[in-house]
C-alpha positions as a Markdown table, in Angstrom:
| # | Residue | x | y | z |
|---|---|---|---|---|
| 1 | Met | -18.0 | -17.9 | -53.2 |
| 2 | Ile | -18.1 | -14.6 | -51.3 |
| 3 | Thr | -15.9 | -11.9 | -52.8 |
| 4 | Gly | -13.9 | -9.3 | -50.9 |
| 5 | Ser | -16.4 | -6.6 | -52.0 |
| 6 | Glu | -19.4 | -8.6 | -50.7 |
| 7 | Gln | -17.7 | -9.2 | -47.4 |
| 8 | Thr | -16.9 | -5.5 | -47.0 |
| 9 | Leu | -20.5 | -4.6 | -47.9 |
| 10 | Arg | -21.9 | -7.1 | -45.4 |
| 11 | Leu | -19.7 | -5.7 | -42.7 |
| 12 | Ala | -20.9 | -2.2 | -43.6 |
| 13 | Thr | -24.5 | -3.4 | -43.4 |
| 14 | Arg | -24.0 | -4.8 | -39.9 |
| 15 | Ala | -22.2 | -1.6 | -39.0 |
| 16 | Arg | -25.2 | 0.5 | -39.9 |
| 17 | Ala | -27.3 | -1.6 | -37.4 |
| 18 | Leu | -24.6 | -1.6 | -34.7 |
| 19 | Leu | -23.1 | 1.9 | -34.7 |
| 20 | Ser | -21.8 | 1.3 | -31.3 |
| 21 | Ser | -18.2 | 0.1 | -30.9 |
| 22 | Pro | -17.4 | -2.2 | -33.9 |
| 23 | Ala | -15.9 | -5.6 | -33.4 |
| 24 | Arg | -12.2 | -5.7 | -34.2 |
| 25 | Thr | -10.2 | -8.9 | -34.4 |
| 26 | Gly | -7.4 | -9.5 | -32.0 |
| 27 | Gly | -5.0 | -9.9 | -34.9 |
| 28 | Ser | -5.8 | -6.4 | -36.4 |
| 29 | Arg | -5.5 | -4.8 | -33.0 |
| 30 | Ser | -2.2 | -6.5 | -32.2 |
| 31 | Arg | -0.8 | -5.6 | -35.6 |
| 32 | Gly | -1.7 | -2.0 | -35.1 |
| 33 | Thr | -0.2 | -2.0 | -31.6 |
| 34 | Trp | 3.0 | -3.6 | -33.0 |
| 35 | Val | 3.3 | -1.0 | -35.7 |
| 36 | Leu | 2.8 | 1.9 | -33.4 |
| 37 | Thr | 5.2 | 0.4 | -30.8 |
| 38 | Ala | 7.9 | -0.2 | -33.5 |
| 39 | Val | 7.5 | 3.3 | -35.0 |
| 40 | Leu | 7.7 | 4.9 | -31.5 |
| 41 | Ala | 10.7 | 2.9 | -30.5 |
| 42 | Val | 12.6 | 3.8 | -33.7 |
| 43 | Gly | 11.4 | 7.4 | -33.7 |
| 44 | Ile | 12.4 | 8.0 | -30.1 |
| 45 | Ala | 15.8 | 6.4 | -30.5 |
| 46 | Phe | 16.7 | 8.2 | -33.7 |
| 47 | Pro | 17.7 | 11.6 | -32.2 |
| 48 | Phe | 19.9 | 9.9 | -29.6 |
| 49 | Ile | 21.6 | 7.6 | -32.2 |
| 50 | Trp | 22.3 | 10.7 | -34.4 |
| 51 | Ala | 23.0 | 13.0 | -31.4 |
| 52 | Gly | 24.7 | 16.1 | -32.6 |
| 53 | Asp | 23.7 | 15.6 | -36.2 |
| 54 | Ala | 21.2 | 18.5 | -36.6 |
| 55 | Tyr | 21.0 | 18.0 | -40.4 |
| 56 | Asn | 19.8 | 14.4 | -40.2 |
| 57 | Leu | 17.4 | 15.4 | -37.4 |
| 58 | Gln | 16.0 | 18.1 | -39.7 |
| 59 | Leu | 15.6 | 15.6 | -42.5 |
| 60 | Ala | 13.8 | 13.1 | -40.2 |
| 61 | Gly | 11.5 | 15.8 | -39.0 |
| 62 | Asp | 10.7 | 16.8 | -42.5 |
| 63 | Ala | 9.9 | 13.1 | -43.3 |
| 64 | Leu | 7.5 | 13.0 | -40.3 |
| 65 | Ala | 5.8 | 16.2 | -41.4 |
| 66 | Leu | 5.4 | 15.0 | -45.0 |
| 67 | Gly | 4.4 | 11.5 | -43.8 |
| 68 | Thr | 1.6 | 13.1 | -41.6 |
| 69 | Trp | 0.4 | 15.1 | -44.6 |
| 70 | Val | 0.3 | 12.0 | -46.8 |
| 71 | Met | -1.5 | 10.0 | -44.1 |
| 72 | Gly | -4.5 | 12.1 | -44.8 |
| 73 | Leu | -4.3 | 11.4 | -48.5 |
| 74 | Asp | -4.4 | 7.7 | -47.7 |
| 75 | Ile | -7.9 | 8.1 | -46.3 |
| 76 | Leu | -9.1 | 9.3 | -49.7 |
| 77 | Val | -7.0 | 7.1 | -52.0 |
| 78 | Gly | -6.6 | 3.9 | -50.0 |
| 79 | Tyr | -9.8 | 3.7 | -48.1 |
| 80 | Thr | -12.4 | 5.6 | -50.1 |
| 81 | Gly | -11.1 | 5.2 | -53.6 |
| 82 | Leu | -10.9 | 8.9 | -54.5 |
| 83 | Val | -7.8 | 10.3 | -56.0 |
| 84 | Pro | -7.4 | 14.1 | -55.4 |
| 85 | Phe | -4.9 | 16.3 | -57.3 |
| 86 | Gly | -5.0 | 19.2 | -54.8 |
| 87 | His | -3.8 | 17.7 | -51.6 |
| 88 | Ala | -0.9 | 20.2 | -51.4 |
| 89 | Ala | -3.4 | 22.9 | -50.6 |
| 90 | Trp | -3.9 | 21.4 | -47.1 |
| 91 | Leu | -0.2 | 21.4 | -46.4 |
| 92 | Ala | -0.3 | 25.2 | -47.2 |
| 93 | Val | -3.5 | 25.8 | -45.1 |
| 94 | Gly | -1.9 | 24.2 | -42.1 |
| 95 | Ala | 1.5 | 25.8 | -42.5 |
| 96 | Tyr | 0.3 | 29.3 | -43.3 |
| 97 | Thr | -2.4 | 29.4 | -40.6 |
| 98 | Phe | -0.2 | 28.0 | -37.8 |
| 99 | Gly | 2.8 | 30.1 | -39.0 |
| 100 | Tyr | 0.8 | 33.3 | -39.0 |
| 101 | Leu | -0.6 | 32.7 | -35.6 |
| 102 | Ala | 2.8 | 31.9 | -34.3 |
| 103 | Gln | 4.0 | 35.2 | -35.6 |
| 104 | Gln | 1.2 | 36.9 | -33.6 |
| 105 | Gly | 2.4 | 35.2 | -30.4 |
| 106 | Trp | -0.1 | 32.5 | -30.1 |
| 107 | Asp | 0.6 | 29.4 | -28.0 |
| 108 | Ala | 1.1 | 26.2 | -30.0 |
| 109 | Val | -2.0 | 24.3 | -28.7 |
| 110 | Pro | -4.7 | 26.9 | -29.5 |
| 111 | Ala | -2.9 | 27.7 | -32.8 |
| 112 | Ile | -3.2 | 24.0 | -33.8 |
| 113 | Ala | -6.9 | 24.0 | -32.7 |
| 114 | Val | -7.6 | 27.1 | -34.9 |
| 115 | Thr | -5.7 | 25.6 | -37.8 |
| 116 | Val | -7.7 | 22.3 | -37.6 |
| 117 | Ala | -10.9 | 24.3 | -37.4 |
| 118 | Ile | -10.1 | 26.4 | -40.5 |
| 119 | Ala | -9.0 | 23.3 | -42.5 |
| 120 | Ala | -12.2 | 21.5 | -41.5 |
| 121 | Val | -14.4 | 24.4 | -42.6 |
| 122 | Leu | -12.6 | 25.0 | -45.9 |
| 123 | Ser | -12.5 | 21.3 | -46.7 |
| 124 | Leu | -16.2 | 20.9 | -45.9 |
| 125 | Leu | -17.1 | 23.6 | -48.4 |
| 126 | Met | -14.7 | 22.3 | -51.1 |
| 127 | Gly | -15.6 | 18.6 | -50.4 |
| 128 | Leu | -19.3 | 19.3 | -50.9 |
| 129 | Val | -18.4 | 20.5 | -54.4 |
| 130 | Ala | -15.7 | 18.0 | -55.3 |
| 131 | Thr | -17.7 | 14.9 | -54.2 |
| 132 | Arg | -20.6 | 15.7 | -56.5 |
| 133 | Ala | -18.5 | 14.0 | -59.2 |
| 134 | Gly | -16.3 | 10.9 | -59.1 |
| 135 | Gly | -13.3 | 9.5 | -61.0 |
| 136 | Leu | -11.4 | 11.9 | -63.2 |
| 137 | Ala | -13.9 | 14.7 | -62.7 |
| 138 | Phe | -13.2 | 14.5 | -58.9 |
| 139 | Ala | -9.5 | 14.7 | -59.6 |
| 140 | Ile | -9.8 | 17.7 | -61.9 |
| 141 | Ile | -12.1 | 19.5 | -59.5 |
| 142 | Thr | -9.7 | 19.1 | -56.6 |
| 143 | Leu | -6.9 | 20.3 | -58.8 |
| 144 | Ala | -8.9 | 23.4 | -59.6 |
| 145 | Glu | -9.7 | 24.0 | -56.0 |
| 146 | Gly | -6.0 | 23.6 | -55.1 |
| 147 | Val | -5.1 | 26.2 | -57.7 |
| 148 | Val | -7.7 | 28.6 | -56.3 |
| 149 | Leu | -6.3 | 28.3 | -52.8 |
| 150 | Tyr | -2.8 | 28.7 | -54.2 |
| 151 | Thr | -3.7 | 31.9 | -56.0 |
| 152 | Leu | -5.6 | 33.2 | -53.0 |
| 153 | Ile | -2.7 | 32.7 | -50.7 |
| 154 | Leu | -0.4 | 34.4 | -53.1 |
| 155 | His | -2.6 | 37.5 | -53.1 |
| 156 | Leu | -2.8 | 37.8 | -49.3 |
| 157 | Gly | -0.1 | 40.3 | -48.4 |
| 158 | Phe | -0.2 | 39.5 | -44.7 |
| 159 | Leu | 0.8 | 35.9 | -45.5 |
| 160 | Gly | 3.9 | 37.1 | -47.5 |
| 161 | Gly | 2.3 | 37.0 | -51.0 |
| 162 | Gly | 4.6 | 35.6 | -53.7 |
| 163 | Ile | 7.6 | 35.6 | -51.4 |
| 164 | Gly | 6.1 | 33.2 | -48.8 |
| 165 | Leu | 5.7 | 33.2 | -45.1 |
| 166 | Phe | 9.1 | 33.2 | -43.4 |
| 167 | Gly | 10.6 | 34.1 | -40.1 |
| 168 | Val | 8.1 | 32.0 | -38.1 |
| 169 | Pro | 9.2 | 32.0 | -34.5 |
| 170 | Leu | 9.5 | 28.8 | -32.5 |
| 171 | Pro | 6.0 | 28.1 | -31.1 |
| 172 | Arg | 5.6 | 28.0 | -27.3 |
| 173 | Ile | 3.7 | 25.3 | -25.5 |
| 174 | Ala | 1.8 | 26.4 | -22.4 |
| 175 | Gly | 3.9 | 29.6 | -22.5 |
| 176 | Leu | 7.1 | 27.6 | -22.2 |
| 177 | Asn | 9.9 | 27.6 | -24.8 |
| 178 | Leu | 10.0 | 23.8 | -25.1 |
| 179 | Leu | 10.9 | 23.6 | -28.8 |
| 180 | Gly | 14.2 | 25.5 | -28.6 |
| 181 | Ser | 16.3 | 22.7 | -30.0 |
| 182 | Glu | 16.4 | 20.6 | -33.2 |
| 183 | Arg | 15.7 | 17.5 | -31.1 |
| 184 | Asn | 12.6 | 18.9 | -29.5 |
| 185 | Leu | 11.3 | 20.1 | -32.8 |
| 186 | Tyr | 11.7 | 16.6 | -34.1 |
| 187 | Phe | 9.8 | 15.2 | -31.1 |
| 188 | Phe | 7.1 | 17.8 | -31.8 |
| 189 | Ala | 6.7 | 16.4 | -35.4 |
| 190 | Leu | 6.8 | 12.8 | -34.0 |
| 191 | Ala | 4.0 | 13.6 | -31.5 |
| 192 | Leu | 1.8 | 15.1 | -34.2 |
| 193 | Ala | 2.5 | 12.1 | -36.5 |
| 194 | Cys | 1.6 | 9.6 | -33.7 |
| 195 | Val | -1.6 | 11.5 | -32.7 |
| 196 | Ser | -2.6 | 11.6 | -36.4 |
| 197 | Tyr | -2.0 | 7.9 | -36.8 |
| 198 | Leu | -4.1 | 7.0 | -33.8 |
| 199 | Val | -7.0 | 9.2 | -34.9 |
| 200 | Leu | -6.9 | 7.7 | -38.4 |
| 201 | Lys | -6.5 | 4.1 | -37.1 |
| 202 | Ser | -9.5 | 4.6 | -34.9 |
| 203 | Leu | -11.6 | 5.9 | -37.7 |
| 204 | Val | -10.7 | 3.2 | -40.2 |
| 205 | Gly | -11.5 | 0.5 | -37.6 |
| 206 | Ser | -14.9 | 2.0 | -36.9 |
| 207 | Pro | -18.2 | 1.7 | -38.8 |
| 208 | Ile | -17.2 | 4.8 | -40.7 |
| 209 | Gly | -14.1 | 2.9 | -42.0 |
| 210 | Gly | -16.4 | 0.1 | -43.1 |
| 211 | Phe | -18.5 | 2.5 | -45.1 |
| 212 | Trp | -15.4 | 4.0 | -46.8 |
| 213 | Arg | -14.2 | 0.6 | -47.8 |
| 214 | Ala | -17.6 | -0.3 | -49.1 |
| 215 | Ile | -17.6 | 2.8 | -51.3 |
| 216 | Arg | -14.1 | 2.1 | -52.5 |
| 217 | Asp | -15.0 | -1.5 | -53.4 |
| 218 | Asp | -18.3 | -0.9 | -55.2 |
| 219 | Arg | -20.1 | 2.4 | -55.2 |
| 220 | Val | -23.3 | 1.0 | -56.7 |
| 221 | Arg | -23.7 | -1.8 | -54.2 |
| 222 | Ala | -22.8 | 0.5 | -51.3 |
| 223 | Gln | -25.5 | 2.9 | -52.4 |
| 224 | Ser | -28.0 | 0.1 | -52.9 |
| 225 | Ile | -27.7 | -1.0 | -49.2 |
| 226 | Gly | -28.3 | 2.5 | -48.0 |
| 227 | Ile | -24.9 | 4.1 | -47.5 |
| 228 | Glu | -25.0 | 7.8 | -48.3 |
| 229 | Leu | -22.1 | 8.1 | -50.7 |
| 230 | Gln | -21.6 | 11.9 | -50.6 |
| 231 | Arg | -21.9 | 12.1 | -46.8 |
| 232 | Tyr | -19.1 | 9.7 | -46.2 |
| 233 | Glu | -17.0 | 10.9 | -49.1 |
| 234 | Val | -17.2 | 14.5 | -47.7 |
| 235 | Leu | -16.3 | 13.1 | -44.3 |
| 236 | Ala | -13.2 | 11.4 | -45.8 |
| 237 | Phe | -12.3 | 14.6 | -47.6 |
| 238 | Val | -12.5 | 16.6 | -44.4 |
| 239 | Val | -10.5 | 14.1 | -42.4 |
| 240 | Ala | -7.8 | 14.0 | -45.2 |
| 241 | Ala | -7.6 | 17.8 | -45.2 |
| 242 | Val | -7.4 | 18.2 | -41.4 |
| 243 | Ile | -4.6 | 15.6 | -41.1 |
| 244 | Gly | -2.8 | 17.2 | -44.1 |
| 245 | Ala | -3.0 | 20.5 | -42.3 |
| 246 | Val | -1.5 | 19.0 | -39.2 |
| 247 | Gly | 1.4 | 17.9 | -41.4 |
| 248 | Gly | 1.7 | 21.5 | -42.5 |
| 249 | Val | 1.9 | 22.6 | -38.8 |
| 250 | Ala | 4.9 | 20.3 | -38.3 |
| 251 | Phe | 6.5 | 21.4 | -41.6 |
| 252 | Val | 6.3 | 25.2 | -40.8 |
| 253 | Ala | 7.5 | 24.6 | -37.2 |
| 254 | Leu | 10.5 | 22.7 | -38.5 |
| 255 | Asn | 11.4 | 25.0 | -41.3 |
| 256 | Ala | 10.4 | 28.4 | -39.8 |
| 257 | Gly | 8.5 | 29.2 | -43.0 |
| 258 | Ile | 7.0 | 28.0 | -46.3 |
| 259 | Gly | 7.2 | 29.3 | -49.9 |
| 260 | Pro | 4.8 | 29.1 | -52.8 |
| 261 | Ser | 6.9 | 26.4 | -54.6 |
| 262 | Gln | 6.3 | 24.1 | -51.7 |
| 263 | Phe | 2.5 | 23.8 | -52.2 |
| 264 | Asp | 1.9 | 24.3 | -55.9 |
| 265 | Trp | -0.1 | 21.7 | -57.9 |
| 266 | Ser | 3.0 | 19.6 | -58.6 |
| 267 | Gln | 3.4 | 18.9 | -54.9 |
| 268 | Ser | 0.0 | 17.1 | -55.0 |
| 269 | Gly | 1.6 | 14.7 | -57.4 |
| 270 | Leu | 4.5 | 14.3 | -55.0 |
| 271 | Ala | 2.1 | 13.3 | -52.3 |
| 272 | Leu | 0.8 | 10.5 | -54.5 |
| 273 | Val | 4.3 | 9.4 | -55.3 |
| 274 | Ile | 5.1 | 9.1 | -51.6 |
| 275 | Leu | 1.9 | 7.2 | -50.9 |
| 276 | Ile | 2.7 | 4.7 | -53.8 |
| 277 | Ile | 6.2 | 4.1 | -52.5 |
| 278 | Gly | 5.1 | 3.5 | -48.9 |
| 279 | Gly | 1.9 | 1.7 | -49.7 |
| 280 | Ser | -1.8 | 2.8 | -49.5 |
| 281 | Ser | -4.5 | 1.4 | -47.3 |
| 282 | Thr | -2.1 | 1.1 | -44.4 |
| 283 | Ile | -1.8 | 4.7 | -43.0 |
| 284 | Tyr | 1.8 | 4.1 | -41.7 |
| 285 | Gly | 2.9 | 3.4 | -45.3 |
| 286 | Ala | 2.7 | 7.2 | -45.8 |
| 287 | Val | 5.5 | 7.7 | -43.3 |
| 288 | Ile | 7.6 | 5.0 | -44.8 |
| 289 | Gly | 7.3 | 6.5 | -48.2 |
| 290 | Ala | 8.1 | 10.0 | -46.9 |
| 291 | Ile | 11.3 | 8.7 | -45.2 |
| 292 | Ile | 12.4 | 7.0 | -48.4 |
| 293 | Tyr | 11.6 | 10.1 | -50.4 |
| 294 | Val | 13.3 | 12.7 | -48.1 |
| 295 | Phe | 16.5 | 10.7 | -47.6 |
| 296 | Ala | 16.8 | 9.4 | -51.1 |
| 297 | Ser | 16.2 | 12.8 | -52.7 |
| 298 | Asn | 18.6 | 14.4 | -50.4 |
| 299 | Tyr | 21.3 | 11.9 | -51.3 |
| 300 | Leu | 20.6 | 12.1 | -55.0 |
| 301 | Thr | 20.6 | 16.0 | -55.1 |
| 302 | Ser | 23.9 | 16.1 | -53.3 |
| 303 | Ser | 25.4 | 13.5 | -55.6 |
| 304 | Phe | 23.9 | 14.3 | -59.0 |
| 305 | Ala | 22.7 | 17.9 | -58.7 |
| 306 | Ser | 20.5 | 18.8 | -61.7 |
| 307 | Thr | 19.9 | 15.3 | -62.9 |
| 308 | Trp | 18.7 | 13.8 | -59.6 |
| 309 | Gln | 15.1 | 13.5 | -60.8 |
| 310 | Val | 16.3 | 10.9 | -63.4 |
| 311 | Tyr | 17.8 | 8.6 | -60.8 |
| 312 | Phe | 14.8 | 9.1 | -58.4 |
| 313 | Gly | 12.4 | 8.3 | -61.3 |
| 314 | Ala | 14.4 | 5.1 | -61.9 |
| 315 | Leu | 14.2 | 4.2 | -58.2 |
| 316 | Phe | 10.5 | 4.9 | -58.2 |
| 317 | Val | 9.8 | 2.6 | -61.2 |
| 318 | Ala | 11.9 | -0.1 | -59.6 |
| 319 | Leu | 10.1 | 0.1 | -56.3 |
| 320 | Val | 6.7 | 0.0 | -58.1 |
| 321 | Leu | 7.7 | -3.0 | -60.2 |
| 322 | Leu | 9.3 | -5.0 | -57.3 |
| 323 | Met | 6.7 | -4.0 | -54.7 |
| 324 | Pro | 3.4 | -3.1 | -56.3 |
| 325 | Gly | 1.7 | -2.7 | -52.9 |
| 326 | Gly | 4.5 | -0.4 | -51.7 |
| 327 | Val | 7.0 | -1.1 | -49.0 |
| 328 | Ala | 4.2 | -1.5 | -46.3 |
| 329 | Gly | 2.5 | -4.0 | -48.6 |
| 330 | Ala | 5.7 | -6.0 | -49.0 |
| 331 | Ile | 6.2 | -6.0 | -45.2 |
| 332 | Arg | 2.6 | -7.2 | -44.7 |
| 333 | Leu | 3.0 | -9.9 | -47.3 |
| 334 | Gly | 6.3 | -11.1 | -45.8 |
| 335 | Ser | 4.9 | -11.2 | -42.3 |
| 336 | Gly | 1.9 | -13.1 | -43.5 |
| 337 | Arg | 4.2 | -15.7 | -45.1 |
| 338 | Leu | 6.2 | -16.1 | -41.9 |
| 339 | Arg | 3.0 | -16.7 | -39.9 |
| 340 | Arg | 1.9 | -19.4 | -42.3 |
| 341 | Arg | 5.3 | -21.2 | -42.3 |
| 342 | Pro | 5.0 | -24.5 | -40.5 |
| 343 | Ala | 7.0 | -24.9 | -37.3 |
């Protein structure tokens, strides 16, 4: 009997021999297309359904920004089997870099390009160190790296120091003020989320994604068939950081700033909570988890003030017990059962 790990490793072996376009099943392609179409339809319709409700648009935009940030984390946790405790650092790198460049009058497109480049270089250096260890050691190293970045940002006066970077102007696109309304800012966050999703979906469906899954399923066997573990783990680390930084771009554009409390080490735990709620190894589960977190926490804080964490903790435990694979996992399981039901 062939196990799931052996199947993944065989696919990875074939991928090494055929690094040109990998075969993808029609079902996988159609499911990905269906998910993207559904998300786009709901996402585009939302600001028109809630027309005039700037507050809910702000919450939805924040959910998209956080969802994009956590999409990157899913590459490490869900596809490569690495659990970092410093993912909040990449939200900060994206937000501070883009926010500072916006304050200097940069256009949005080159500012995003520079932000991505800085996140890629930093994550490459940090990933080379962190991936030399695995398991708990990897988690602790990433936590330490996150604290180093946090402390460094606090001591950079031109980034606001301990106060934070605020007063970020609305970014211009091609010199035009296209983001002058809450609705347009929401669509900006939606566009960044969709582009991030497409990039990640393309990667996990490529030979690289096969290598990541092989490493996740069995590191020893993956190494035995010739997969260079650190090479692909560092690549996953860089991809996760870059997408996390893109989430930071959306966040700072929506909120016109970022403070130190929004990227300390505890926020890395929040990213894991969001991913668990939404479901890992799906990419889109990150957005589902972020939507649930943002709207649930907003309702609970307005209803229960200082004790809202108690109720959210209870909600989190209930979701984990009822849906161990997250909301996306439950959706996938339900759709599979419907397909198997006889006519």
